[in-house]
Amino acid sequence: MSVERALVLAAHEMSEPAGVELKRTTSQLALGWSLNSALTDLSERMPSRELNVLVRTIIIQSTAGGALASALHDIALALEDRKQLHREVRTAIIGSAFSAYLVPIIGLAAIILMNMMKPGVLDSMASSFIGRIILLAALLCFGIGALLMKLVSRVEV
């Protein structure tokens, strides 16, 4: 199957906006544009790293010859690997974001549990100078820990 015919089939199968853009590319090819020009125009209209790699691969393979199917298969495998890595990173980020919310809750629960086990311990801590320093230090540590976990979980994929 020729590249032009494959583009026509892909244009009919794909939904918007990619389908419309591929139909425009196939129209350009029907009007006499070169494959190189039409695909380059497509990659300029739809800026995407994956599409750019695909366009460059098709152009190189059609110019130099070779196994286009093999090259496209390799691109498909690389894209699948990238999607899998993206899912794994998102899972790790969600876990650390959850921990960022959980750490202060555990600290508050520990204080409440301590006060329930020995009523008045929180009052005695809050009434003494050293107790206030300890409570403020604990509050500061929990706040900094939660903030650091939030900052670490901000990863662009």
PDB file of C-alpha atoms in Angstrom, residues 10-96:
ATOM      1  CA  ALA A  10      -6.159   7.053   8.180  1.00  0.00           C
ATOM      2  CA  ALA A  11      -7.994  10.318   7.417  1.00  0.00           C
ATOM      3  CA  HIS A  12     -11.302   8.449   7.121  1.00  0.00           C
ATOM      4  CA  GLU A  13     -10.723   6.387  10.273  1.00  0.00           C
ATOM      5  CA  MET A  14      -9.509   9.123  12.635  1.00  0.00           C
ATOM      6  CA  SER A  15     -11.726  11.493  14.577  1.00  0.00           C
ATOM      7  CA  GLU A  16     -11.318  15.258  14.776  1.00  0.00           C
ATOM      8  CA  PRO A  17      -9.033  17.178  14.800  1.00  0.00           C
ATOM      9  CA  ALA A  18      -6.482  14.704  13.390  1.00  0.00           C
ATOM     10  CA  GLY A  19      -8.891  13.307  10.793  1.00  0.00           C
ATOM     11  CA  VAL A  20      -9.657  16.756   9.387  1.00  0.00           C
ATOM     12  CA  GLU A  21      -5.963  17.632   9.216  1.00  0.00           C
ATOM     13  CA  LEU A  22      -5.128  14.347   7.473  1.00  0.00           C
ATOM     14  CA  LYS A  23      -7.940  14.961   4.965  1.00  0.00           C
ATOM     15  CA  ARG A  24      -6.401  18.357   4.262  1.00  0.00           C
ATOM     16  CA  THR A  25      -3.033  16.658   3.725  1.00  0.00           C
ATOM     17  CA  THR A  26      -4.539  14.095   1.342  1.00  0.00           C
ATOM     18  CA  SER A  27      -6.225  16.953  -0.558  1.00  0.00           C
ATOM     19  CA  GLN A  28      -2.860  18.675  -0.854  1.00  0.00           C
ATOM     20  CA  LEU A  29      -1.356  15.461  -2.232  1.00  0.00           C
ATOM     21  CA  ALA A  30      -4.228  15.162  -4.730  1.00  0.00           C
ATOM     22  CA  LEU A  31      -3.559  18.748  -5.855  1.00  0.00           C
ATOM     23  CA  GLY A  32       0.026  17.849  -6.684  1.00  0.00           C
ATOM     24  CA  TRP A  33       1.929  18.763  -3.523  1.00  0.00           C
ATOM     25  CA  SER A  34       4.947  16.591  -2.887  1.00  0.00           C
ATOM     26  CA  LEU A  35       4.737  14.124  -0.011  1.00  0.00           C
ATOM     27  CA  ASN A  36       7.522  16.015   1.745  1.00  0.00           C
ATOM     28  CA  SER A  37       5.709  19.379   1.474  1.00  0.00           C
ATOM     29  CA  ALA A  38       2.300  18.034   2.499  1.00  0.00           C
ATOM     30  CA  LEU A  39       3.639  16.162   5.530  1.00  0.00           C
ATOM     31  CA  THR A  40       5.810  19.098   6.601  1.00  0.00           C
ATOM     32  CA  ASP A  41       2.743  21.348   6.389  1.00  0.00           C
ATOM     33  CA  LEU A  42       0.815  18.817   8.496  1.00  0.00           C
ATOM     34  CA  SER A  43       3.473  18.816  11.209  1.00  0.00           C
ATOM     35  CA  GLU A  44       3.443  22.639  11.241  1.00  0.00           C
ATOM     36  CA  ARG A  45      -0.358  22.717  11.615  1.00  0.00           C
ATOM     37  CA  MET A  46      -0.337  20.083  14.362  1.00  0.00           C
ATOM     38  CA  PRO A  47       2.755  20.657  16.499  1.00  0.00           C
ATOM     39  CA  SER A  48       3.463  17.403  18.285  1.00  0.00           C
ATOM     40  CA  ARG A  49       6.728  15.650  19.017  1.00  0.00           C
ATOM     41  CA  GLU A  50       5.276  12.276  18.064  1.00  0.00           C
ATOM     42  CA  LEU A  51       3.788  13.562  14.813  1.00  0.00           C
ATOM     43  CA  ASN A  52       7.059  15.282  13.937  1.00  0.00           C
ATOM     44  CA  VAL A  53       8.963  12.007  14.417  1.00  0.00           C
ATOM     45  CA  LEU A  54       6.385  10.174  12.301  1.00  0.00           C
ATOM     46  CA  VAL A  55       6.540  12.761   9.509  1.00  0.00           C
ATOM     47  CA  ARG A  56      10.337  12.756   9.458  1.00  0.00           C
ATOM     48  CA  THR A  57      10.392   8.957   9.377  1.00  0.00           C
ATOM     49  CA  ILE A  58       7.954   8.789   6.456  1.00  0.00           C
ATOM     50  CA  ILE A  59       9.874  11.458   4.539  1.00  0.00           C
ATOM     51  CA  ILE A  60      13.241   9.787   5.101  1.00  0.00           C
ATOM     52  CA  GLN A  61      11.937   6.312   4.283  1.00  0.00           C
ATOM     53  CA  SER A  62      10.170   7.496   1.125  1.00  0.00           C
ATOM     54  CA  THR A  63      13.264   9.395  -0.022  1.00  0.00           C
ATOM     55  CA  ALA A  64      15.928   6.853   0.872  1.00  0.00           C
ATOM     56  CA  GLY A  65      13.820   3.751   0.511  1.00  0.00           C
ATOM     57  CA  GLY A  66      13.777   0.992   3.038  1.00  0.00           C
ATOM     58  CA  ALA A  67      11.354  -0.767   5.301  1.00  0.00           C
ATOM     59  CA  LEU A  68       8.750   1.856   6.216  1.00  0.00           C
ATOM     60  CA  ALA A  69       6.603  -0.723   8.009  1.00  0.00           C
ATOM     61  CA  SER A  70       9.518  -1.673  10.244  1.00  0.00           C
ATOM     62  CA  ALA A  71      10.269   1.973  11.036  1.00  0.00           C
ATOM     63  CA  LEU A  72       6.614   2.675  11.860  1.00  0.00           C
ATOM     64  CA  HIS A  73       6.480  -0.426  14.041  1.00  0.00           C
ATOM     65  CA  ASP A  74       9.501   0.818  15.986  1.00  0.00           C
ATOM     66  CA  ILE A  75       7.844   4.218  16.443  1.00  0.00           C
ATOM     67  CA  ALA A  76       4.654   2.536  17.671  1.00  0.00           C
ATOM     68  CA  LEU A  77       6.638   0.508  20.214  1.00  0.00           C
ATOM     69  CA  ALA A  78       8.468   3.624  21.408  1.00  0.00           C
ATOM     70  CA  LEU A  79       5.176   5.497  21.828  1.00  0.00           C
ATOM     71  CA  GLU A  80       3.653   2.610  23.786  1.00  0.00           C
ATOM     72  CA  ASP A  81       6.709   2.530  26.057  1.00  0.00           C
ATOM     73  CA  ARG A  82       6.389   6.270  26.568  1.00  0.00           C
ATOM     74  CA  LYS A  83       2.693   5.960  27.479  1.00  0.00           C
ATOM     75  CA  GLN A  84       3.507   3.179  29.951  1.00  0.00           C
ATOM     76  CA  LEU A  85       6.237   5.285  31.559  1.00  0.00           C
ATOM     77  CA  HIS A  86       3.826   8.213  31.766  1.00  0.00           C
ATOM     78  CA  ARG A  87       1.269   6.035  33.589  1.00  0.00           C
ATOM     79  CA  GLU A  88       3.899   4.759  36.034  1.00  0.00           C
ATOM     80  CA  VAL A  89       5.154   8.267  36.788  1.00  0.00           C
ATOM     81  CA  ARG A  90       1.582   9.510  37.328  1.00  0.00           C
ATOM     82  CA  THR A  91       0.973   6.659  39.774  1.00  0.00           C
ATOM     83  CA  ALA A  92       4.101   7.564  41.736  1.00  0.00           C
ATOM     84  CA  ILE A  93       3.126  11.242  41.761  1.00  0.00           C
ATOM     85  CA  ILE A  94      -0.354  10.452  43.049  1.00  0.00           C
ATOM     86  CA  GLY A  95       1.182   8.394  45.867  1.00  0.00           C
ATOM     87  CA  SER A  96       3.461  11.214  46.964  1.00  0.00           C
TER      88      SER A  96
END
